[in-house]
Each structure stands twice: as C-alpha cells, then as structure tokens.
C-alpha cells in the first residue's frame, strides 16, 4: 500500500510564485493570524493554519479532490447514523442545527464519490493568569488574588467531539485535533514574575487551576500531545471494542503556527493512509 506519510517532509511539488505567495499569506494570516492573548485571536489563527493544510494537500495530491468546509449539519450526522442502523439518528428538534469546529473540516473524495473526513481542527484558550500576573492585575471576586479559579467552559469541547464520533462511527480513523492553551492547561509547574518582585507559582497539579483532566475523557485518559487519528481496538472478554479518541494537545504558552501545522499535517497524512484503499487509484496490495 502506498504510504502517504513518506511524503510528510517532501518539498511541495509544483510551487509557482503565486502559489508560494498564497500559502505564505494564508499561513501568516495577516495581523489577525498572530497568536494573541484572547480566545478569539486563537480561533482565527487555527482557521488560517487549516486553510494552509488544505492548500498543502491539494498541492501534494493533485489526483485527489479535497474540500474545506466550516460546518456540518446535525441532519447530515443523523442521516449517517441512520444508514448504520435504523434505530440511530432519529431525534432532531432543531432542523437547522449545525456543528462548527474552529478550524473547519477537510475532506477528500473517495472513488465511490463520497467525501471522507481527513482532518478536523479546533483550538481553545482558557486561563489568563500569566498575563494578569505580569501586568500586576489582581483577580477573583474581591480583586485581591493573583490567580483566578478556573471555570468549566472548556468542557463544551466534548460536545463537538461527540458529534463527530457519531458522524464517523463507521470509519476506522478519527482525525479530530484540539489545541488547548492557557494557564489552565499547564503541563508543568513554573513561576511568573510579578511587577512587585514576587514570584507567583502556576502549579500544574492545582485542582483550582488545571483543567486538563476535564478534557481527557475524550481520549480515554491516554497520554496527551499524541496523534490518535487511527482508531484503537481493545479486547473486552472475547470481543474487540473500537475506540475513537481525539488528539489533544496541551500547553500553557500560545501554540505556534509552525507547531500546529506540523501536527495537523501528520494527522491528515494518517487519515489518507487509513483511507488509501478507498481513494482513486487505491487498489494497493
């Protein structure tokens, strides 16, 4: 079978001047593409990086038809569930309900004329303690604390992941990538210098701050910062159970575009490897 991952580090074929400029512009994202301190800026940047991956895949694999869309309807998810089993996908109260991952969805057309998901990208930001401490801004109800007790807003990420698990129930891969940044996702303890000379501790083990454990239900508590695109099979008694795990990437500091690009491209290649026999010209041994 042809291995798409072999081309992960290959130079992109057929790059002309206009294409290089287009890719450079997409990757930089202009002023809005710069990783800032707010979730909104972070969300915008993942869209630009996903657009870059889309262009990269189209350039590398001109024989395939890719598309990049920003949303998918609950109706489509339910229809796909119903094809698997007629008892599934039967309840839908809001007919126009849609799922909109931050970076959108990249798909490839298979040899049967069906689009198959190659990559889904999301980014989430929670916890501004580092920025607040450096600026000398107190937090909390009485504005007298260095640290803000973390909220539960990040748990909303589970909803989108579950929706795509429903959509991809009949697939052997699950290319859902989530980048999480902010002081609520610190993976090690460190100190931040305050303007008054104090060193404030950001502990990765503090239950009031760390929210990583709130998200890892979506990867079955496996190690973080790893590619879980190819579905995992575990043995339960005499049967095999297929697990679809999100690939969750955590760090306190803002994710750089280059790091995001590398991770997303690797996951996309894993998808193409898994789908290889279903793609045009994919009758490989």
mmCIF file of C-alpha atoms in Angstrom:
data_model
loop_
_atom_site.group_PDB
_atom_site.id
_atom_site.type_symbol
_atom_site.label_atom_id
_atom_site.label_comp_id
_atom_site.label_asym_id
_atom_site.label_seq_id
_atom_site.Cartn_x
_atom_site.Cartn_y
_atom_site.Cartn_z
ATOM 1 C CA UNK A 1 0.000 0.000 0.000
ATOM 2 C CA UNK A 2 1.245 3.464 -0.817
ATOM 3 C CA UNK A 3 2.327 5.302 2.320
ATOM 4 C CA UNK A 4 1.301 8.955 2.321
ATOM 5 C CA UNK A 5 3.401 9.585 5.420
ATOM 6 C CA UNK A 6 6.520 9.064 3.321
ATOM 7 C CA UNK A 7 5.827 12.434 1.734
ATOM 8 C CA UNK A 8 5.347 14.297 5.010
ATOM 9 C CA UNK A 9 8.723 16.002 4.760
ATOM 10 C CA UNK A 10 8.966 16.134 0.978
ATOM 11 C CA UNK A 11 9.064 19.573 -0.668
ATOM 12 C CA UNK A 12 5.748 20.558 -2.167
ATOM 13 C CA UNK A 13 5.656 19.846 -5.861
ATOM 14 C CA UNK A 14 4.825 22.460 -8.482
ATOM 15 C CA UNK A 15 5.054 25.591 -6.360
ATOM 16 C CA UNK A 16 4.882 28.670 -8.515
ATOM 17 C CA UNK A 17 5.401 32.264 -7.448
ATOM 18 C CA UNK A 18 1.689 32.949 -6.989
ATOM 19 C CA UNK A 19 1.134 29.737 -5.051
ATOM 20 C CA UNK A 20 4.040 30.468 -2.713
ATOM 21 C CA UNK A 21 2.637 33.918 -2.045
ATOM 22 C CA UNK A 22 -0.827 32.473 -1.430
ATOM 23 C CA UNK A 23 0.487 29.910 1.030
ATOM 24 C CA UNK A 24 2.632 32.471 2.812
ATOM 25 C CA UNK A 25 -0.320 34.811 3.165
ATOM 26 C CA UNK A 26 -2.621 32.070 4.416
ATOM 27 C CA UNK A 27 -0.103 30.823 6.953
ATOM 28 C CA UNK A 28 0.690 34.280 8.316
ATOM 29 C CA UNK A 29 -2.982 35.179 8.459
ATOM 30 C CA UNK A 30 -2.149 38.855 8.434
ATOM 31 C CA UNK A 31 -2.490 40.783 11.713
ATOM 32 C CA UNK A 32 -5.421 38.592 12.794
ATOM 33 C CA UNK A 33 -3.286 35.466 12.414
ATOM 34 C CA UNK A 34 -0.865 36.482 15.146
ATOM 35 C CA UNK A 35 -1.371 34.414 18.286
ATOM 36 C CA UNK A 36 -2.741 36.829 20.830
ATOM 37 C CA UNK A 37 -3.966 36.580 24.368
ATOM 38 C CA UNK A 38 -7.608 36.058 23.628
ATOM 39 C CA UNK A 39 -9.560 33.010 22.583
ATOM 40 C CA UNK A 40 -10.946 34.882 19.597
ATOM 41 C CA UNK A 41 -7.490 35.526 18.146
ATOM 42 C CA UNK A 42 -6.534 31.926 18.815
ATOM 43 C CA UNK A 43 -9.634 30.687 16.982
ATOM 44 C CA UNK A 44 -8.889 32.860 13.970
ATOM 45 C CA UNK A 45 -5.341 31.517 13.703
ATOM 46 C CA UNK A 46 -6.405 27.851 13.613
ATOM 47 C CA UNK A 47 -8.632 28.703 10.665
ATOM 48 C CA UNK A 48 -5.665 30.121 8.790
ATOM 49 C CA UNK A 49 -3.486 27.120 9.602
ATOM 50 C CA UNK A 50 -6.231 24.722 8.493
ATOM 51 C CA UNK A 51 -6.541 26.667 5.247
ATOM 52 C CA UNK A 52 -2.800 26.265 4.762
ATOM 53 C CA UNK A 53 -3.092 22.487 5.298
ATOM 54 C CA UNK A 54 -5.920 22.402 2.756
ATOM 55 C CA UNK A 55 -3.752 24.144 0.153
ATOM 56 C CA UNK A 56 -0.807 21.900 1.026
ATOM 57 C CA UNK A 57 -2.833 18.717 0.493
ATOM 58 C CA UNK A 58 -4.252 19.971 -2.805
ATOM 59 C CA UNK A 59 -0.744 20.781 -3.985
ATOM 60 C CA UNK A 60 0.811 17.477 -2.938
ATOM 61 C CA UNK A 61 -2.002 15.267 -4.169
ATOM 62 C CA UNK A 62 -3.365 16.794 -7.346
ATOM 63 C CA UNK A 63 -5.004 13.468 -8.208
ATOM 64 C CA UNK A 64 -7.423 13.860 -5.284
ATOM 65 C CA UNK A 65 -10.372 16.204 -4.820
ATOM 66 C CA UNK A 66 -10.266 17.949 -1.425
ATOM 67 C CA UNK A 67 -12.756 20.352 0.103
ATOM 68 C CA UNK A 68 -12.697 22.516 3.225
ATOM 69 C CA UNK A 69 -15.962 23.442 4.899
ATOM 70 C CA UNK A 70 -16.594 25.257 8.169
ATOM 71 C CA UNK A 71 -19.699 23.472 9.416
ATOM 72 C CA UNK A 72 -21.755 20.328 9.227
ATOM 73 C CA UNK A 73 -25.448 19.922 9.976
ATOM 74 C CA UNK A 74 -26.943 17.732 12.665
ATOM 75 C CA UNK A 75 -29.274 16.461 9.940
ATOM 76 C CA UNK A 76 -26.306 15.056 7.996
ATOM 77 C CA UNK A 77 -24.932 13.416 11.153
ATOM 78 C CA UNK A 78 -28.287 11.801 11.888
ATOM 79 C CA UNK A 79 -28.645 10.604 8.309
ATOM 80 C CA UNK A 80 -25.261 8.905 8.507
ATOM 81 C CA UNK A 81 -26.194 7.258 11.808
ATOM 82 C CA UNK A 82 -29.450 6.034 10.286
ATOM 83 C CA UNK A 83 -27.537 4.318 7.475
ATOM 84 C CA UNK A 84 -25.588 2.331 10.061
ATOM 85 C CA UNK A 85 -28.676 1.277 11.996
ATOM 86 C CA UNK A 86 -32.251 2.490 11.587
ATOM 87 C CA UNK A 87 -32.644 2.989 15.329
ATOM 88 C CA UNK A 88 -29.929 5.656 15.316
ATOM 89 C CA UNK A 89 -30.154 9.322 14.370
ATOM 90 C CA UNK A 90 -33.910 9.571 14.913
ATOM 91 C CA UNK A 91 -34.173 12.636 17.176
ATOM 92 C CA UNK A 92 -33.679 16.164 15.843
ATOM 93 C CA UNK A 93 -35.732 19.069 17.192
ATOM 94 C CA UNK A 94 -33.822 21.980 15.628
ATOM 95 C CA UNK A 95 -33.721 21.193 11.929
ATOM 96 C CA UNK A 96 -31.128 23.848 11.130
ATOM 97 C CA UNK A 97 -28.703 22.894 13.928
ATOM 98 C CA UNK A 98 -25.058 22.870 12.839
ATOM 99 C CA UNK A 99 -21.677 21.916 14.277
ATOM 100 C CA UNK A 100 -18.872 24.425 13.629
ATOM 101 C CA UNK A 101 -15.354 23.380 14.677
ATOM 102 C CA UNK A 102 -13.000 26.381 14.919
ATOM 103 C CA UNK A 103 -10.754 25.369 12.044
ATOM 104 C CA UNK A 104 -13.337 23.600 9.942
ATOM 105 C CA UNK A 105 -13.310 20.191 8.263
ATOM 106 C CA UNK A 106 -11.064 18.988 5.432
ATOM 107 C CA UNK A 107 -12.402 16.106 3.319
ATOM 108 C CA UNK A 108 -11.290 14.034 0.330
ATOM 109 C CA UNK A 109 -13.474 12.490 -2.381
ATOM 110 C CA UNK A 110 -13.216 8.694 -2.460
ATOM 111 C CA UNK A 111 -13.507 6.502 -5.557
ATOM 112 C CA UNK A 112 -17.206 5.914 -4.857
ATOM 113 C CA UNK A 113 -17.992 9.632 -4.986
ATOM 114 C CA UNK A 114 -18.287 10.167 -1.226
ATOM 115 C CA UNK A 115 -16.398 12.796 0.735
ATOM 116 C CA UNK A 116 -14.451 11.323 3.664
ATOM 117 C CA UNK A 117 -13.114 13.381 6.565
ATOM 118 C CA UNK A 118 -9.348 13.880 6.601
ATOM 119 C CA UNK A 119 -8.945 16.483 9.344
ATOM 120 C CA UNK A 120 -10.936 18.459 11.920
ATOM 121 C CA UNK A 121 -9.222 21.309 13.788
ATOM 122 C CA UNK A 122 -10.184 23.145 16.958
ATOM 123 C CA UNK A 123 -8.374 25.493 19.325
ATOM 124 C CA UNK A 124 -9.353 26.571 22.806
ATOM 125 C CA UNK A 125 -7.935 29.097 25.249
ATOM 126 C CA UNK A 126 -8.644 29.147 28.970
ATOM 127 C CA UNK A 127 -6.708 30.828 31.756
ATOM 128 C CA UNK A 128 -5.053 34.257 31.542
ATOM 129 C CA UNK A 129 -3.200 34.065 34.853
ATOM 130 C CA UNK A 130 0.280 34.510 33.348
ATOM 131 C CA UNK A 131 -0.677 37.700 31.523
ATOM 132 C CA UNK A 132 -2.536 39.059 34.547
ATOM 133 C CA UNK A 133 0.345 38.381 36.943
ATOM 134 C CA UNK A 134 2.895 40.013 34.640
ATOM 135 C CA UNK A 135 0.627 43.057 34.378
ATOM 136 C CA UNK A 136 0.041 43.236 38.126
ATOM 137 C CA UNK A 137 -3.716 42.806 37.716
ATOM 138 C CA UNK A 138 -5.466 41.163 40.664
ATOM 139 C CA UNK A 139 -8.292 38.705 40.056
ATOM 140 C CA UNK A 140 -11.124 36.975 41.826
ATOM 141 C CA UNK A 141 -14.392 38.180 43.313
ATOM 142 C CA UNK A 142 -12.701 40.757 45.519
ATOM 143 C CA UNK A 143 -9.892 41.544 43.056
ATOM 144 C CA UNK A 144 -7.276 40.508 45.609
ATOM 145 C CA UNK A 145 -5.899 37.278 44.172
ATOM 146 C CA UNK A 146 -3.074 36.525 41.765
ATOM 147 C CA UNK A 147 -4.930 33.538 40.342
ATOM 148 C CA UNK A 148 -8.435 33.028 39.019
ATOM 149 C CA UNK A 149 -10.208 29.788 39.881
ATOM 150 C CA UNK A 150 -10.724 28.006 36.576
ATOM 151 C CA UNK A 151 -14.212 27.714 35.123
ATOM 152 C CA UNK A 152 -15.791 24.828 33.262
ATOM 153 C CA UNK A 153 -16.308 26.444 29.862
ATOM 154 C CA UNK A 154 -13.689 24.169 28.272
ATOM 155 C CA UNK A 155 -15.906 21.150 28.866
ATOM 156 C CA UNK A 156 -18.011 22.295 25.928
ATOM 157 C CA UNK A 157 -15.345 20.846 23.642
ATOM 158 C CA UNK A 158 -16.715 17.382 24.417
ATOM 159 C CA UNK A 159 -19.945 18.157 22.561
ATOM 160 C CA UNK A 160 -18.305 18.744 19.192
ATOM 161 C CA UNK A 161 -16.044 15.728 19.622
ATOM 162 C CA UNK A 162 -19.031 13.506 20.357
ATOM 163 C CA UNK A 163 -20.918 14.862 17.365
ATOM 164 C CA UNK A 164 -18.075 13.887 15.047
ATOM 165 C CA UNK A 165 -17.757 10.491 16.719
ATOM 166 C CA UNK A 166 -21.386 9.976 15.749
ATOM 167 C CA UNK A 167 -20.651 11.107 12.194
ATOM 168 C CA UNK A 168 -17.603 8.851 11.882
ATOM 169 C CA UNK A 169 -18.960 5.801 13.672
ATOM 170 C CA UNK A 170 -18.402 3.706 10.545
ATOM 171 C CA UNK A 171 -14.810 4.890 9.973
ATOM 172 C CA UNK A 172 -11.526 3.416 11.198
ATOM 173 C CA UNK A 173 -9.963 6.785 11.843
ATOM 174 C CA UNK A 174 -10.855 9.874 13.868
ATOM 175 C CA UNK A 175 -8.784 12.921 12.836
ATOM 176 C CA UNK A 176 -10.061 15.343 15.469
ATOM 177 C CA UNK A 177 -7.303 17.634 16.758
ATOM 178 C CA UNK A 178 -7.749 20.129 19.594
ATOM 179 C CA UNK A 179 -5.071 22.635 20.594
ATOM 180 C CA UNK A 180 -5.534 23.937 24.138
ATOM 181 C CA UNK A 181 -3.545 26.815 25.590
ATOM 182 C CA UNK A 182 -3.621 28.995 28.675
ATOM 183 C CA UNK A 183 -2.700 28.693 32.345
ATOM 184 C CA UNK A 184 -5.477 26.143 32.876
ATOM 185 C CA UNK A 185 -3.565 23.724 30.639
ATOM 186 C CA UNK A 186 -0.070 23.942 32.111
ATOM 187 C CA UNK A 187 1.722 20.591 31.932
ATOM 188 C CA UNK A 188 4.475 21.593 34.382
ATOM 189 C CA UNK A 189 4.815 23.896 37.379
ATOM 190 C CA UNK A 190 6.560 27.242 36.855
ATOM 191 C CA UNK A 191 6.837 30.717 38.370
ATOM 192 C CA UNK A 192 5.798 34.091 36.959
ATOM 193 C CA UNK A 193 7.472 37.353 37.960
ATOM 194 C CA UNK A 194 5.030 39.986 39.220
ATOM 195 C CA UNK A 195 5.786 43.735 38.950
ATOM 196 C CA UNK A 196 6.230 43.943 42.745
ATOM 197 C CA UNK A 197 9.096 41.442 42.615
ATOM 198 C CA UNK A 198 7.184 38.392 43.819
ATOM 199 C CA UNK A 199 7.335 35.062 42.043
ATOM 200 C CA UNK A 200 3.856 33.577 41.677
ATOM 201 C CA UNK A 201 3.556 29.808 41.253
ATOM 202 C CA UNK A 202 1.472 28.319 38.464
ATOM 203 C CA UNK A 203 1.059 24.731 39.610
ATOM 204 C CA UNK A 204 0.066 22.103 37.064
ATOM 205 C CA UNK A 205 -1.213 19.977 39.956
ATOM 206 C CA UNK A 206 -3.576 22.578 41.434
ATOM 207 C CA UNK A 207 -7.193 21.447 41.154
ATOM 208 C CA UNK A 208 -8.358 25.072 41.148
ATOM 209 C CA UNK A 209 -6.331 25.826 38.023
ATOM 210 C CA UNK A 210 -5.712 22.741 35.930
ATOM 211 C CA UNK A 211 -8.461 21.665 33.548
ATOM 212 C CA UNK A 212 -6.604 19.031 31.532
ATOM 213 C CA UNK A 213 -8.412 16.238 33.366
ATOM 214 C CA UNK A 214 -11.727 17.773 32.299
ATOM 215 C CA UNK A 215 -10.847 17.200 28.640
ATOM 216 C CA UNK A 216 -9.045 13.849 28.590
ATOM 217 C CA UNK A 217 -12.337 11.948 28.786
ATOM 218 C CA UNK A 218 -12.288 12.459 25.007
ATOM 219 C CA UNK A 219 -9.102 10.406 24.593
ATOM 220 C CA UNK A 220 -9.918 7.722 27.195
ATOM 221 C CA UNK A 221 -7.299 9.083 29.580
ATOM 222 C CA UNK A 222 -4.424 8.201 27.242
ATOM 223 C CA UNK A 223 -1.243 10.262 27.035
ATOM 224 C CA UNK A 224 -1.709 13.809 25.791
ATOM 225 C CA UNK A 225 0.070 15.567 22.917
ATOM 226 C CA UNK A 226 -0.056 12.496 20.662
ATOM 227 C CA UNK A 227 -1.672 11.572 17.355
ATOM 228 C CA UNK A 228 -4.618 9.197 17.902
ATOM 229 C CA UNK A 229 -6.089 9.507 14.422
ATOM 230 C CA UNK A 230 -6.039 5.756 13.736
ATOM 231 C CA UNK A 231 -8.736 4.105 15.839
ATOM 232 C CA UNK A 232 -7.663 1.915 18.730
ATOM 233 C CA UNK A 233 -9.036 -1.573 19.353
ATOM 234 C CA UNK A 234 -9.164 -3.038 22.849
ATOM 235 C CA UNK A 235 -10.210 -6.540 23.838
ATOM 236 C CA UNK A 236 -13.217 -6.896 26.156
ATOM 237 C CA UNK A 237 -13.599 -10.549 27.107
ATOM 238 C CA UNK A 238 -13.815 -12.292 23.710
ATOM 239 C CA UNK A 239 -14.781 -9.203 21.697
ATOM 240 C CA UNK A 240 -12.929 -6.230 20.247
ATOM 241 C CA UNK A 241 -14.145 -2.710 21.016
ATOM 242 C CA UNK A 242 -13.211 0.138 18.659
ATOM 243 C CA UNK A 243 -12.284 3.422 20.345
ATOM 244 C CA UNK A 244 -12.253 6.804 18.631
ATOM 245 C CA UNK A 245 -10.012 9.191 20.536
ATOM 246 C CA UNK A 246 -9.460 12.886 19.972
ATOM 247 C CA UNK A 247 -5.848 14.032 19.613
ATOM 248 C CA UNK A 248 -5.490 16.571 22.424
ATOM 249 C CA UNK A 249 -2.519 18.942 22.512
ATOM 250 C CA UNK A 250 -1.985 20.988 25.681
ATOM 251 C CA UNK A 251 0.459 23.680 26.728
ATOM 252 C CA UNK A 252 0.322 26.873 28.740
ATOM 253 C CA UNK A 253 2.054 29.123 26.210
ATOM 254 C CA UNK A 254 0.386 30.014 22.909
ATOM 255 C CA UNK A 255 0.709 27.399 20.192
ATOM 256 C CA UNK A 256 2.957 28.498 17.345
ATOM 257 C CA UNK A 257 1.690 28.238 13.790
ATOM 258 C CA UNK A 258 4.564 26.012 12.723
ATOM 259 C CA UNK A 259 3.912 23.511 15.511
ATOM 260 C CA UNK A 260 0.210 23.435 14.711
ATOM 261 C CA UNK A 261 0.943 22.975 11.025
ATOM 262 C CA UNK A 262 3.261 20.023 11.686
ATOM 263 C CA UNK A 263 0.752 18.261 13.952
ATOM 264 C CA UNK A 264 -2.232 18.846 11.670
ATOM 265 C CA UNK A 265 -0.348 17.670 8.601
ATOM 266 C CA UNK A 266 0.749 14.487 10.368
ATOM 267 C CA UNK A 267 -2.838 13.697 11.358
ATOM 268 C CA UNK A 268 -4.079 14.428 7.825
ATOM 269 C CA UNK A 269 -1.473 12.019 6.428
ATOM 270 C CA UNK A 270 -2.576 9.356 8.903
ATOM 271 C CA UNK A 271 -6.133 9.784 7.604
ATOM 272 C CA UNK A 272 -5.011 9.405 3.993
ATOM 273 C CA UNK A 273 -3.085 6.254 4.880
ATOM 274 C CA UNK A 274 -6.150 4.785 6.548
ATOM 275 C CA UNK A 275 -8.370 5.698 3.599
ATOM 276 C CA UNK A 276 -5.837 4.707 0.923
ATOM 277 C CA UNK A 277 -7.716 1.707 -0.482
ATOM 278 C CA UNK A 278 -10.880 3.806 -0.776
ATOM 279 C CA UNK A 279 -9.250 6.631 -2.731
ATOM 280 C CA UNK A 280 -8.907 6.881 -6.525
ATOM 281 C CA UNK A 281 -6.144 4.561 -7.674
ATOM 282 C CA UNK A 282 -6.114 2.928 -4.258
ATOM 283 C CA UNK A 283 -6.121 -0.748 -5.256
ATOM 284 C CA UNK A 284 -2.888 -1.400 -3.409
ATOM 285 C CA UNK A 285 -1.551 -4.665 -2.062
#
